[in-house]
Every structure is written in structure tokens, then in C-alpha cells.
PDB file of C-alpha atoms in Angstrom:
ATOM      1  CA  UNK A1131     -99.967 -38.591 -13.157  1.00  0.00           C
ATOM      2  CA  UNK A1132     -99.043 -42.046 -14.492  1.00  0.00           C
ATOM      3  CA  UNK A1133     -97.364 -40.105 -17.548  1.00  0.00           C
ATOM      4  CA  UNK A1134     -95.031 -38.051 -14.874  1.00  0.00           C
ATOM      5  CA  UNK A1135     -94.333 -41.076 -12.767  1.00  0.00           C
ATOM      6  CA  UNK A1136     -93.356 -43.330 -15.575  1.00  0.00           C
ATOM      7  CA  UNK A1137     -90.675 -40.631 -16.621  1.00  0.00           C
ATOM      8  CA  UNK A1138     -89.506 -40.219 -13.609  1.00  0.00           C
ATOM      9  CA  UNK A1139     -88.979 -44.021 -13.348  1.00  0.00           C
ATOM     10  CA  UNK A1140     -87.420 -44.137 -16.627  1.00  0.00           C
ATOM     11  CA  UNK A1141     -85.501 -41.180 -15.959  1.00  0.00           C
ATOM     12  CA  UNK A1142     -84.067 -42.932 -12.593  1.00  0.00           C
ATOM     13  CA  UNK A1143     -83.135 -45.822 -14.276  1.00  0.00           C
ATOM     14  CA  UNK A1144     -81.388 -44.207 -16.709  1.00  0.00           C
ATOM     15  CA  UNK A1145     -79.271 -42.354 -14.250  1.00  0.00           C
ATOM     16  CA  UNK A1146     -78.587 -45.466 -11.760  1.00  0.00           C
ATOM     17  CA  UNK A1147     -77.485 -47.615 -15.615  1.00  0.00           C
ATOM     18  CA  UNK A1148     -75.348 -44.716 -16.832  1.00  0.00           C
ATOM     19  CA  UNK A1149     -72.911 -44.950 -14.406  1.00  0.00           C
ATOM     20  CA  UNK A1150     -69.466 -45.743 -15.802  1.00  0.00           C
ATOM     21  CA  UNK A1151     -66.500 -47.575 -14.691  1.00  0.00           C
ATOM     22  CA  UNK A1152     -63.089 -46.134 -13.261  1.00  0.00           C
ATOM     23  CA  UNK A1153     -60.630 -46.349 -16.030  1.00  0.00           C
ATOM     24  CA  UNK A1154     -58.169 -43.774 -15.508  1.00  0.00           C
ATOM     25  CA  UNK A1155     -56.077 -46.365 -14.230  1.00  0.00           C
ATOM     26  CA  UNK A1156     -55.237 -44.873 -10.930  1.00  0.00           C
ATOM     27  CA  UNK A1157     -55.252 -48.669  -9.166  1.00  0.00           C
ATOM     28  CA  UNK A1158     -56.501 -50.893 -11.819  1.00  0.00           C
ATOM     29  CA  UNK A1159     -53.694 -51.017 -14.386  1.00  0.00           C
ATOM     30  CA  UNK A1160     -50.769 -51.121 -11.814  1.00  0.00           C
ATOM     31  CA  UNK A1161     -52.586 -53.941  -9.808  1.00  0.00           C
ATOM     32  CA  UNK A1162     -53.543 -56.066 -12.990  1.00  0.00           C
ATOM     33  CA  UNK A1163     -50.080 -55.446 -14.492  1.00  0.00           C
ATOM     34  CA  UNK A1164     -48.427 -56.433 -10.840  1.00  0.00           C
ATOM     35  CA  UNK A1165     -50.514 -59.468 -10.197  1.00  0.00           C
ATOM     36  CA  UNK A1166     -49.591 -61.106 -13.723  1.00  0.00           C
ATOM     37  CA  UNK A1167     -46.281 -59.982 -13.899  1.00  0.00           C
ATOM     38  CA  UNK A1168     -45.770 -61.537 -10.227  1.00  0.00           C
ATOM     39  CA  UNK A1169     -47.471 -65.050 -11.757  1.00  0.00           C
ATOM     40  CA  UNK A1170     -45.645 -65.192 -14.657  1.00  0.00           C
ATOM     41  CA  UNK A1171     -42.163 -64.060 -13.656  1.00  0.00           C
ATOM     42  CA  UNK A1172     -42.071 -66.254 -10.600  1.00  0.00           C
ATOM     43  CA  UNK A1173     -43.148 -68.853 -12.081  1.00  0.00           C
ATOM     44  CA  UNK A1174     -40.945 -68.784 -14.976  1.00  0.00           C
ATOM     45  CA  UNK A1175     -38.206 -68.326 -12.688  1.00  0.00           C
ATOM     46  CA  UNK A1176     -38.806 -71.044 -10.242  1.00  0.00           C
ATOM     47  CA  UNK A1177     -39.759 -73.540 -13.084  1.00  0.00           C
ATOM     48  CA  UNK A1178     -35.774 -72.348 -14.460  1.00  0.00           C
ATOM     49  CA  UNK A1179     -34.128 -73.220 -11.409  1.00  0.00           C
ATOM     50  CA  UNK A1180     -36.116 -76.418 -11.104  1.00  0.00           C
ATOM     51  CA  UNK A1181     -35.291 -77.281 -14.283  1.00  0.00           C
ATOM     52  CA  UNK A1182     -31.229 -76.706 -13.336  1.00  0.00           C
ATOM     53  CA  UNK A1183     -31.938 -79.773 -10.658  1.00  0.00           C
ATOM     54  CA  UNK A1184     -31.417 -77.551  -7.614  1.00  0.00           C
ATOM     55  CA  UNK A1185     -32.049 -78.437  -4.144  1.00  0.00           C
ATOM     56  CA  UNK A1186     -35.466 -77.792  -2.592  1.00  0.00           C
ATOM     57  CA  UNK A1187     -33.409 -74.549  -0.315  1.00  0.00           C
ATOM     58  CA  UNK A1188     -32.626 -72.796  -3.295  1.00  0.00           C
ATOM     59  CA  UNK A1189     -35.638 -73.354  -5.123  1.00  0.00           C
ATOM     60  CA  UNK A1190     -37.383 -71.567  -2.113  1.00  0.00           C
ATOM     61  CA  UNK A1191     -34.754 -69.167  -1.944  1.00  0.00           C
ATOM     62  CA  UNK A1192     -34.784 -68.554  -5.304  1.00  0.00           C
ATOM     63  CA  UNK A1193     -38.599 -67.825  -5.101  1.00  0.00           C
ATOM     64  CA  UNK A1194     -38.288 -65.400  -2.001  1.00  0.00           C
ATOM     65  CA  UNK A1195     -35.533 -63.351  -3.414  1.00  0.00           C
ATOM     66  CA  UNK A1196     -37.907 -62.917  -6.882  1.00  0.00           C
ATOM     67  CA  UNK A1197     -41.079 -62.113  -4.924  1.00  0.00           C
ATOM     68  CA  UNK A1198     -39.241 -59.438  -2.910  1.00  0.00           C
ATOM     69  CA  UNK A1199     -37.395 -58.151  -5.628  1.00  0.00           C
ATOM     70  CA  UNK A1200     -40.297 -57.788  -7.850  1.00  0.00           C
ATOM     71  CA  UNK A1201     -42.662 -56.758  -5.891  1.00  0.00           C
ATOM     72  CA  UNK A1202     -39.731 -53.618  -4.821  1.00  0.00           C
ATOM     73  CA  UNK A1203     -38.924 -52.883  -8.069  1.00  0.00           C
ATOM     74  CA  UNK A1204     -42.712 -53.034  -9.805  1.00  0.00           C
ATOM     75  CA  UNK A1205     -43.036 -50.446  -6.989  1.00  0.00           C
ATOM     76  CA  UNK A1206     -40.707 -48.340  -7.449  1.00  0.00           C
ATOM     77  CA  UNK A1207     -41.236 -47.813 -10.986  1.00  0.00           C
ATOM     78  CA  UNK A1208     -44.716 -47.344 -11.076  1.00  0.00           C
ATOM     79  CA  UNK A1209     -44.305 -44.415  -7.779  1.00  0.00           C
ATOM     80  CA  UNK A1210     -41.361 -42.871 -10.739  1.00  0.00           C
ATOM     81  CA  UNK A1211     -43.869 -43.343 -13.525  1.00  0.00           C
ATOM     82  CA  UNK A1212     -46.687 -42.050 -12.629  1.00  0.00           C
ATOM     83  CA  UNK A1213     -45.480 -39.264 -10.494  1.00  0.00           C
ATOM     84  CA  UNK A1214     -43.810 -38.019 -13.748  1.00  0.00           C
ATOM     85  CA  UNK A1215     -46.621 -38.230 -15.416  1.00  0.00           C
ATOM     86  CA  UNK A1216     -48.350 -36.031 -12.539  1.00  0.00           C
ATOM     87  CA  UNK A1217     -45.743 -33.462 -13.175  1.00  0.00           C
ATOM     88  CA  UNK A1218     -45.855 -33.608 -16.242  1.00  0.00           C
ATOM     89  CA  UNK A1219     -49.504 -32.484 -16.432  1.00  0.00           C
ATOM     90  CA  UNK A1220     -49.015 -30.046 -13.506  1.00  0.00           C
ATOM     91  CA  UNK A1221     -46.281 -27.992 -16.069  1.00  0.00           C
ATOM     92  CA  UNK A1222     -48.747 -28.110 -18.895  1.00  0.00           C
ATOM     93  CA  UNK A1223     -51.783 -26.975 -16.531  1.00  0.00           C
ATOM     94  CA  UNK A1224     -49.328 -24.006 -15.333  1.00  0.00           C
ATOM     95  CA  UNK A1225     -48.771 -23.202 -18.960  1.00  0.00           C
ATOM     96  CA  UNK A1226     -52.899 -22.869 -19.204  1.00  0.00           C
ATOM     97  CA  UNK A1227     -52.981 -20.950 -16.013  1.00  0.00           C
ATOM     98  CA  UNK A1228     -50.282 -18.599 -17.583  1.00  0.00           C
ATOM     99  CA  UNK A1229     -52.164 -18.200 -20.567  1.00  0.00           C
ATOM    100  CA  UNK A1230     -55.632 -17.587 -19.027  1.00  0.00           C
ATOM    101  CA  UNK A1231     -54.076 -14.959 -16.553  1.00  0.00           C
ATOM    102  CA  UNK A1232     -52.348 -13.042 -19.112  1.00  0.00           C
ATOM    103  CA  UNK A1233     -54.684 -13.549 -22.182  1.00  0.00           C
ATOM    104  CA  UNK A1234     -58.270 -14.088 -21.433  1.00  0.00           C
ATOM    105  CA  UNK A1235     -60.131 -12.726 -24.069  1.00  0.00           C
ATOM    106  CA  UNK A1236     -58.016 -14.680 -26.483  1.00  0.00           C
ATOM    107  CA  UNK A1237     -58.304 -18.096 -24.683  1.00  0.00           C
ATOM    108  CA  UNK A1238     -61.788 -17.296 -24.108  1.00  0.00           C
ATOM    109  CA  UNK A1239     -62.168 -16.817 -28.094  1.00  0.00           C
ATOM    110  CA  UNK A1240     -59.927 -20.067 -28.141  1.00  0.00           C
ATOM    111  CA  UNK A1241     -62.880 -22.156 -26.190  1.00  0.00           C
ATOM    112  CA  UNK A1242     -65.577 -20.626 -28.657  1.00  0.00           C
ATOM    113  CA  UNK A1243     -64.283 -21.491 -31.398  1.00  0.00           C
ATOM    114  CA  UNK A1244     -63.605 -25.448 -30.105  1.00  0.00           C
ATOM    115  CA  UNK A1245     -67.673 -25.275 -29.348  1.00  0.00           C
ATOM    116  CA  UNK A1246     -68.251 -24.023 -33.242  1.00  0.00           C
ATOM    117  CA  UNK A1247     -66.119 -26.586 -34.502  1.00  0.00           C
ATOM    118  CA  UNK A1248     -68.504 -28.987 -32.983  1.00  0.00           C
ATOM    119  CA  UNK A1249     -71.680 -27.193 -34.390  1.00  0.00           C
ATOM    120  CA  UNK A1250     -72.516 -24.369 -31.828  1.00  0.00           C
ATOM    121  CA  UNK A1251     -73.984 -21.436 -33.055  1.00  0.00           C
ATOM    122  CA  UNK A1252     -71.690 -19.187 -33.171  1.00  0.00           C
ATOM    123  CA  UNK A1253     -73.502 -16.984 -31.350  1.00  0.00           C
ATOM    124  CA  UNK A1254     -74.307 -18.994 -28.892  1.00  0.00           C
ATOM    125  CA  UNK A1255     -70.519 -20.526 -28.445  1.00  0.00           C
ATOM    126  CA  UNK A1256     -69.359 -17.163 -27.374  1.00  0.00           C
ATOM    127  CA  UNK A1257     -72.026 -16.784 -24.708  1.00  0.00           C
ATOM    128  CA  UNK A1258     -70.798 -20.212 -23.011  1.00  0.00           C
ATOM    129  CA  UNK A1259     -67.612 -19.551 -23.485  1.00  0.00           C
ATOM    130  CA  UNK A1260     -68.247 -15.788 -21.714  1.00  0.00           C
ATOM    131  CA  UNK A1261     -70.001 -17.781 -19.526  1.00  0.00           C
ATOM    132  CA  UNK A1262     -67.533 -20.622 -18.061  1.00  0.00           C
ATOM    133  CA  UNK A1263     -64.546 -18.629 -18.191  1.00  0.00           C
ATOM    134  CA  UNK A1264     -66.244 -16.061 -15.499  1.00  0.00           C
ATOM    135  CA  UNK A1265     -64.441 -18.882 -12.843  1.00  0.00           C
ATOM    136  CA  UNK A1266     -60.688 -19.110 -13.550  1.00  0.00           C
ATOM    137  CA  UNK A1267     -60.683 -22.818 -12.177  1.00  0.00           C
ATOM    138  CA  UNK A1268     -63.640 -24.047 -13.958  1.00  0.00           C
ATOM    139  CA  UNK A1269     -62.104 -22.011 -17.331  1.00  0.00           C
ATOM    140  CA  UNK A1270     -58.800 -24.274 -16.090  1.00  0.00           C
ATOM    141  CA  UNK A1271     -60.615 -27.406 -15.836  1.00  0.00           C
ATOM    142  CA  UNK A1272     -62.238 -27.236 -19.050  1.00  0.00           C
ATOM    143  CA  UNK A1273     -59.472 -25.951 -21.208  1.00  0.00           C
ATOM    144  CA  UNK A1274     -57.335 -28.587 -19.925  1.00  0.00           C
ATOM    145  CA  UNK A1275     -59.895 -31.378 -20.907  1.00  0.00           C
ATOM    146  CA  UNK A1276     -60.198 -29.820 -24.339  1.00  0.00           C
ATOM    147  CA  UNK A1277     -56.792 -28.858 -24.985  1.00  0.00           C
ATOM    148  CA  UNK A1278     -54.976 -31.829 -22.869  1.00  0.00           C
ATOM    149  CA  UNK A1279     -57.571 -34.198 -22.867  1.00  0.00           C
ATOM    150  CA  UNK A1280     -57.574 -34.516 -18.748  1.00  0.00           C
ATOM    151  CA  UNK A1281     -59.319 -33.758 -16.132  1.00  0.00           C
ATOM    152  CA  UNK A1282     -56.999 -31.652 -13.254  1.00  0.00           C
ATOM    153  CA  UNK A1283     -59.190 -32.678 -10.304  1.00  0.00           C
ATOM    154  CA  UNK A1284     -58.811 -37.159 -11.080  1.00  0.00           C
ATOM    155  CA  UNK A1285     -55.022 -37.501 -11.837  1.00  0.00           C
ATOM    156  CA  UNK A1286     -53.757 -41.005 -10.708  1.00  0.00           C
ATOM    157  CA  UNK A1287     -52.128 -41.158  -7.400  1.00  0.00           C
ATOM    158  CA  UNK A1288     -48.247 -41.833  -7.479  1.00  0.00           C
ATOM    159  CA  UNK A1289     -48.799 -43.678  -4.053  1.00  0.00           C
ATOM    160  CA  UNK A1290     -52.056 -45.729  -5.023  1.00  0.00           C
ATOM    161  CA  UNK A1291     -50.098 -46.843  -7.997  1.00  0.00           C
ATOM    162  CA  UNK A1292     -46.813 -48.324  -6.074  1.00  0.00           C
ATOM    163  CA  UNK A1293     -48.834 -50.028  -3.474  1.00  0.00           C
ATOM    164  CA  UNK A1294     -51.442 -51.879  -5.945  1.00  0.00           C
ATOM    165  CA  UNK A1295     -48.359 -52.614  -7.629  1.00  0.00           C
ATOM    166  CA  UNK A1296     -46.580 -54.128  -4.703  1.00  0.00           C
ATOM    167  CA  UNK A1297     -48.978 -55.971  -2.998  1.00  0.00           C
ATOM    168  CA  UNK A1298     -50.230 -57.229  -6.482  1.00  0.00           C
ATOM    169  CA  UNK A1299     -46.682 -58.511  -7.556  1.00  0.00           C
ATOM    170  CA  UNK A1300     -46.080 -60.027  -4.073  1.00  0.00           C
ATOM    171  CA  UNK A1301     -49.255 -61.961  -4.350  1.00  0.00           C
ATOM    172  CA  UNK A1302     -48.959 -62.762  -7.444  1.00  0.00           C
ATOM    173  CA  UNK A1303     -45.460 -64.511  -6.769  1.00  0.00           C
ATOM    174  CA  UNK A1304     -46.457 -66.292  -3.581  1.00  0.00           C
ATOM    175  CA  UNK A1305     -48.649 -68.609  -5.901  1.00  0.00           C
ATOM    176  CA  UNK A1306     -45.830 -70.507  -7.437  1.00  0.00           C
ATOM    177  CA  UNK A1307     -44.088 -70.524  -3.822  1.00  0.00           C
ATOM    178  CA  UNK A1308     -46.753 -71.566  -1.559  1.00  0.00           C
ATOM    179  CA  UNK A1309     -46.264 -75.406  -2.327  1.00  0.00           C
ATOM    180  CA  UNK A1310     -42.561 -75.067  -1.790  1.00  0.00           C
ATOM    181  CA  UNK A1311     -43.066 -73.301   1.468  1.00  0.00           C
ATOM    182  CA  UNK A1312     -45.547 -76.534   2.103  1.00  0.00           C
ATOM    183  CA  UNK A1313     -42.807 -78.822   1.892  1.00  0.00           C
ATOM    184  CA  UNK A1314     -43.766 -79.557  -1.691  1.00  0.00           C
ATOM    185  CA  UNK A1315     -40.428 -81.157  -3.473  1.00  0.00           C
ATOM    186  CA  UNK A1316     -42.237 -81.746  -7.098  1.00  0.00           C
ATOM    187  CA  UNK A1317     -42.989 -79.242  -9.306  1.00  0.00           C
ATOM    188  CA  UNK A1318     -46.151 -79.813 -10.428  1.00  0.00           C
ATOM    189  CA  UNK A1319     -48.186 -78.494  -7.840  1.00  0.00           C
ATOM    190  CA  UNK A1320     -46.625 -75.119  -7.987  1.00  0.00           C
ATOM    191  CA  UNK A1321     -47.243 -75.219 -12.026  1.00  0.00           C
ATOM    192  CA  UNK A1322     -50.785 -76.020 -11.276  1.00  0.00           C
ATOM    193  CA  UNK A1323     -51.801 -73.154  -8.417  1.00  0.00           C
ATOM    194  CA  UNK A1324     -49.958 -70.875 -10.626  1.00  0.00           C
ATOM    195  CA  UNK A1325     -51.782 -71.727 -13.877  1.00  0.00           C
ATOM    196  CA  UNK A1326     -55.209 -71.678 -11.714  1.00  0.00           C
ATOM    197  CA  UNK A1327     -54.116 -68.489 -10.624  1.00  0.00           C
ATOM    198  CA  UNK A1328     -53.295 -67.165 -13.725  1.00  0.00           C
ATOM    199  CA  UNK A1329     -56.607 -68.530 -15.211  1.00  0.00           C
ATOM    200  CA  UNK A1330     -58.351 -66.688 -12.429  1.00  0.00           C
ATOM    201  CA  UNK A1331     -56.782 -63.748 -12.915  1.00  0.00           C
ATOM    202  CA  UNK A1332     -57.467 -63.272 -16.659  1.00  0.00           C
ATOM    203  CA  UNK A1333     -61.625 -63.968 -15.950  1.00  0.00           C
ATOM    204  CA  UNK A1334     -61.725 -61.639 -13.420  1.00  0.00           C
ATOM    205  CA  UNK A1335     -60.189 -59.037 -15.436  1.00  0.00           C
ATOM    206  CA  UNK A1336     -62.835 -59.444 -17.842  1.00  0.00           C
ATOM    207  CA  UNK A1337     -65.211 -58.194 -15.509  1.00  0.00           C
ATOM    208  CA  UNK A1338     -64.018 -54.509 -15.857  1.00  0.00           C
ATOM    209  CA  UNK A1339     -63.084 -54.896 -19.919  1.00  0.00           C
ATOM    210  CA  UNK A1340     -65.312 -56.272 -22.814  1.00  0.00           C
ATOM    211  CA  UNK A1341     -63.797 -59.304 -23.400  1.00  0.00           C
ATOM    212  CA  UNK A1342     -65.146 -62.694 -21.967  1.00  0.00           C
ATOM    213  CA  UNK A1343     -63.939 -64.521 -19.069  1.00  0.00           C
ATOM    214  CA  UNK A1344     -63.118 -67.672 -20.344  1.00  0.00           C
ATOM    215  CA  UNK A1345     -61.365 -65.966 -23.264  1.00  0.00           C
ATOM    216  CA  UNK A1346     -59.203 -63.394 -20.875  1.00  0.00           C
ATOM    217  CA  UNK A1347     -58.471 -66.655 -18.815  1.00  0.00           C
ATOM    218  CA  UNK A1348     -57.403 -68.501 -21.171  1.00  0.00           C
ATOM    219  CA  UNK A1349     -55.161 -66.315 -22.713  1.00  0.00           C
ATOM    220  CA  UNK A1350     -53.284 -65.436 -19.361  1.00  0.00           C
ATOM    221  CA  UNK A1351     -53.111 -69.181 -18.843  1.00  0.00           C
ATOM    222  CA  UNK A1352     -51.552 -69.708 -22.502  1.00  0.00           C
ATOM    223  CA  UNK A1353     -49.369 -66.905 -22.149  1.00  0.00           C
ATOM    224  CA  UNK A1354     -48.028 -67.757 -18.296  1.00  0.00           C
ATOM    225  CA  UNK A1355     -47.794 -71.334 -19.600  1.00  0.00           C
ATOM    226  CA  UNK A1356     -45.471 -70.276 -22.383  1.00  0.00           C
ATOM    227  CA  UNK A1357     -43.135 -68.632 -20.361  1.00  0.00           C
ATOM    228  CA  UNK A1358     -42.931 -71.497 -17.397  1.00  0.00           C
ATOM    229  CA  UNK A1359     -42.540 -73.774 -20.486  1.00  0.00           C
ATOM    230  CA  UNK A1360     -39.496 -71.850 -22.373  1.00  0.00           C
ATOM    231  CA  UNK A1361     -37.728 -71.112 -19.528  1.00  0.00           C
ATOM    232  CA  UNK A1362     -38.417 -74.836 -17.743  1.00  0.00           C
ATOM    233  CA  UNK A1363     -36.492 -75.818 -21.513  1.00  0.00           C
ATOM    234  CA  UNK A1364     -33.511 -73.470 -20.702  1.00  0.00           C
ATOM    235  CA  UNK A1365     -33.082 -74.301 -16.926  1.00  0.00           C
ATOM    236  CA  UNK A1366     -32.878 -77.990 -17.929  1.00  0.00           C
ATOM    237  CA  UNK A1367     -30.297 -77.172 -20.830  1.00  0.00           C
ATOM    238  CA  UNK A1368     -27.821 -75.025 -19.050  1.00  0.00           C
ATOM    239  CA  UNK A1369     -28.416 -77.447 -15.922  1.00  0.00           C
ATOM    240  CA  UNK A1370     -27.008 -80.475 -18.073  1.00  0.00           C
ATOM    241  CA  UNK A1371     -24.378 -77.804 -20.079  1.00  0.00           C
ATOM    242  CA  UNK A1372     -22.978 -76.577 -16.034  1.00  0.00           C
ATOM    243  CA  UNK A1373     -23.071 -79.989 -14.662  1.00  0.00           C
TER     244      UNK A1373
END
């Protein structure tokens, strides 16, 4: 009895450990890609205009106007991207459909011979394959991860995408912005939240890759920094070449 309870224990900690992370990308990518782009493009922005000596108003306005049009356009193209990329799929899964409908034996020969290729008896690849391909869907569903490398049932949603996107971007941006908004007329505490928040954002993107926090962290801030930096350079130079 201890022998059958310790594999069951074992067993159930295996399964609750195996347990993987979503990286299909469905929210994650647009949201991480949104949030920093919103950081750094604000902020490189702002830190321009400031660097052209501009009045507090336009600095703010200048800040609104990027935060809205960012977070719009990050939007819109992730909705366009990955919607294509749905229908994309959706022609190619047709085209399996097709084939399965009109030639089964031969895609069912097709799906034993992937399993020999990867050391099934032969034998014994033909009975699986007879097997799955009893259920069109499920015959659909594997040939498609197989053959396309997807799965049919967990394609990214078009409309998860553009609002992780947008709402990312636009919080992203407001970092920058906030001390303006607070009366703030120096720069430097809009370069600071912003860095902060770009610090943040790296470690806690570490959490769901395999790279460390300080290390993701600090490359966001180096990178964000940069940019502020470069375009801080170029605001002040065509500032002095206008005036």
C-alpha cells in the first residue's frame, strides 16, 4: 500500500509540475510588444520636443496626440495581422479538409508513414493511423499539427490581440506623460518614471521567458534609454538649427 500511494503521489506531482505556459502568443506578445513600444516611443518623442525648447502645452500635447495615435495604430495592425494570419490557416485547413474528403485512404497512408518516420512499427503505424482518422475532425486536427504545425482549435484571437495591444501602448505612453499632466515643467521626472517603467517591464517579462529579471530589465532600460537619449540629441539640434 505504501508502494501504490507513493506513485500516486509522485504521479500527481508530476502532472500538477508539467503544466506549461501559454505561448502561442494570443495576448502575451501583442501586450509586451505594446507596453514597450508605448515606453519607448513616447518617451523618445516627448524627450525630442523637450529638447526643441517647447512650451509645457505642447509638450503635453505632443504626448497626448502620441499616446492616442499609438495606441490606435498598434491596434489596428495587430486586429490586420493576426486576423490574416487566422485566414490564412483557415485556407490551408480547407485544403486538408478537401484532401481528407476526397482522398482518405491516401492521407490516411500519408499519417502512417509520418508515425514510421519517427520509429513506429510499421505495422503498428497503420493501425493508429486507421484508428484516428475514423473521426474526420480529430484526422483534421492532427494532420494539421503534423503537416502545418498548428493546432485548429487555439488560434490567436484577432480581437484579444488589438485590445492587449491598445491598452498596453496607452499605458505604456502615459508613463512619460503623467509628470507633465502633474504640472511637472522639468524633464527629468518623466525620464525617470519612464526608465522605472521600462526597468519594470523587462523583469516582469522574464517571468514567462528564461532569461533573468535583472538582465531583461536592464536591457529594456538600456535600450529605452538609447532612444530618449538620440532623439533628446536631435530635438536639441534642430531646436537651435529652427530657432
Amino acid at each position: 500500500m505504501a508502494i501504490i500511494e507513493t506513485e500516486a503521489t509522485l504521479h500527481e506531482a508530476h502532472r500538477d509540475n508539467h503544466t506549461h505556459r501559454d505561448v502561442s502568443g494570443g495576448w502575451l506578445r501583442p501586450a509586451v510588444f505594446g507596453a514597450m513600444d508605448g515606453l519607448v516611443s513616447n518617451l523618445a518623442l516627448m524627450t525630442g520636443v523637450v529638447g526643441g525648447a517647447v512650451s509645457h502645452q505642447t509638450v503635453v500635447i505632443t504626448g497626448l496626440a502620441g499616446l492616442a495615435a499609438g495606441a490606435f495604430s498598434m491596434a489596428a495592425g495587430e486586429y490586420t495581422s493576426v486576423a490574416s494570419q487566422c485566414e490564412l490557416v483557415e485556407a490551408e485547413l480547407e485544403v486538408e479538409r478537401r484532401e481528407l474528403r476526397r482522398h482518405p485512404e491516401d492521407e490516411e497512408g500519408e499519417l502512417a508513414s509520418l508515425y514510421v518516420s519517427r520509429g513506429v512499427e510499421p505495422a503498428l503505424a497503420r493501425e493508429v493511423a486507421r484508428q484516428l482518422s475514423r473521426d474526420p475532425e480529430q484526422a483534421l486536427e492532427i494532420h494539421a499539427r503534423e503537416e502545418l504545425g498548428i493546432d485548429p482549435g487555439d488560434l490567436p484571437s484577432p480581437l484579444v490581440a488589438a485590445v492587449s495591444s491598445f491598452g498596453a501602448f496607452a499605458l505604456g505612453a502615459l508613463l512619460p506623460l503623467l509628470p507633465f499632466l502633474l504640472g511637472a515643467t522639468a524633464l527629468w521626472p518623466a525620464l525617470l518614471l519612464a526608465l522605472v517603467g521600462l526597468f519594470g517591464c523587462g523583469a516582469v517579462v522574464a517571468r514567462v521567458t528564461a532569461r533573468t529579471w535583472w538582465f531583461s530589465g536592464l536591457r529594456q532600460l538600456v535600450l529605452g534609454g538609447a532612444a530618449a537619449g538620440v532623439t533628446y540629441a536631435l530635438g536639441t539640434l534642430f531646436g537651435t538649427v529652427v530657432g
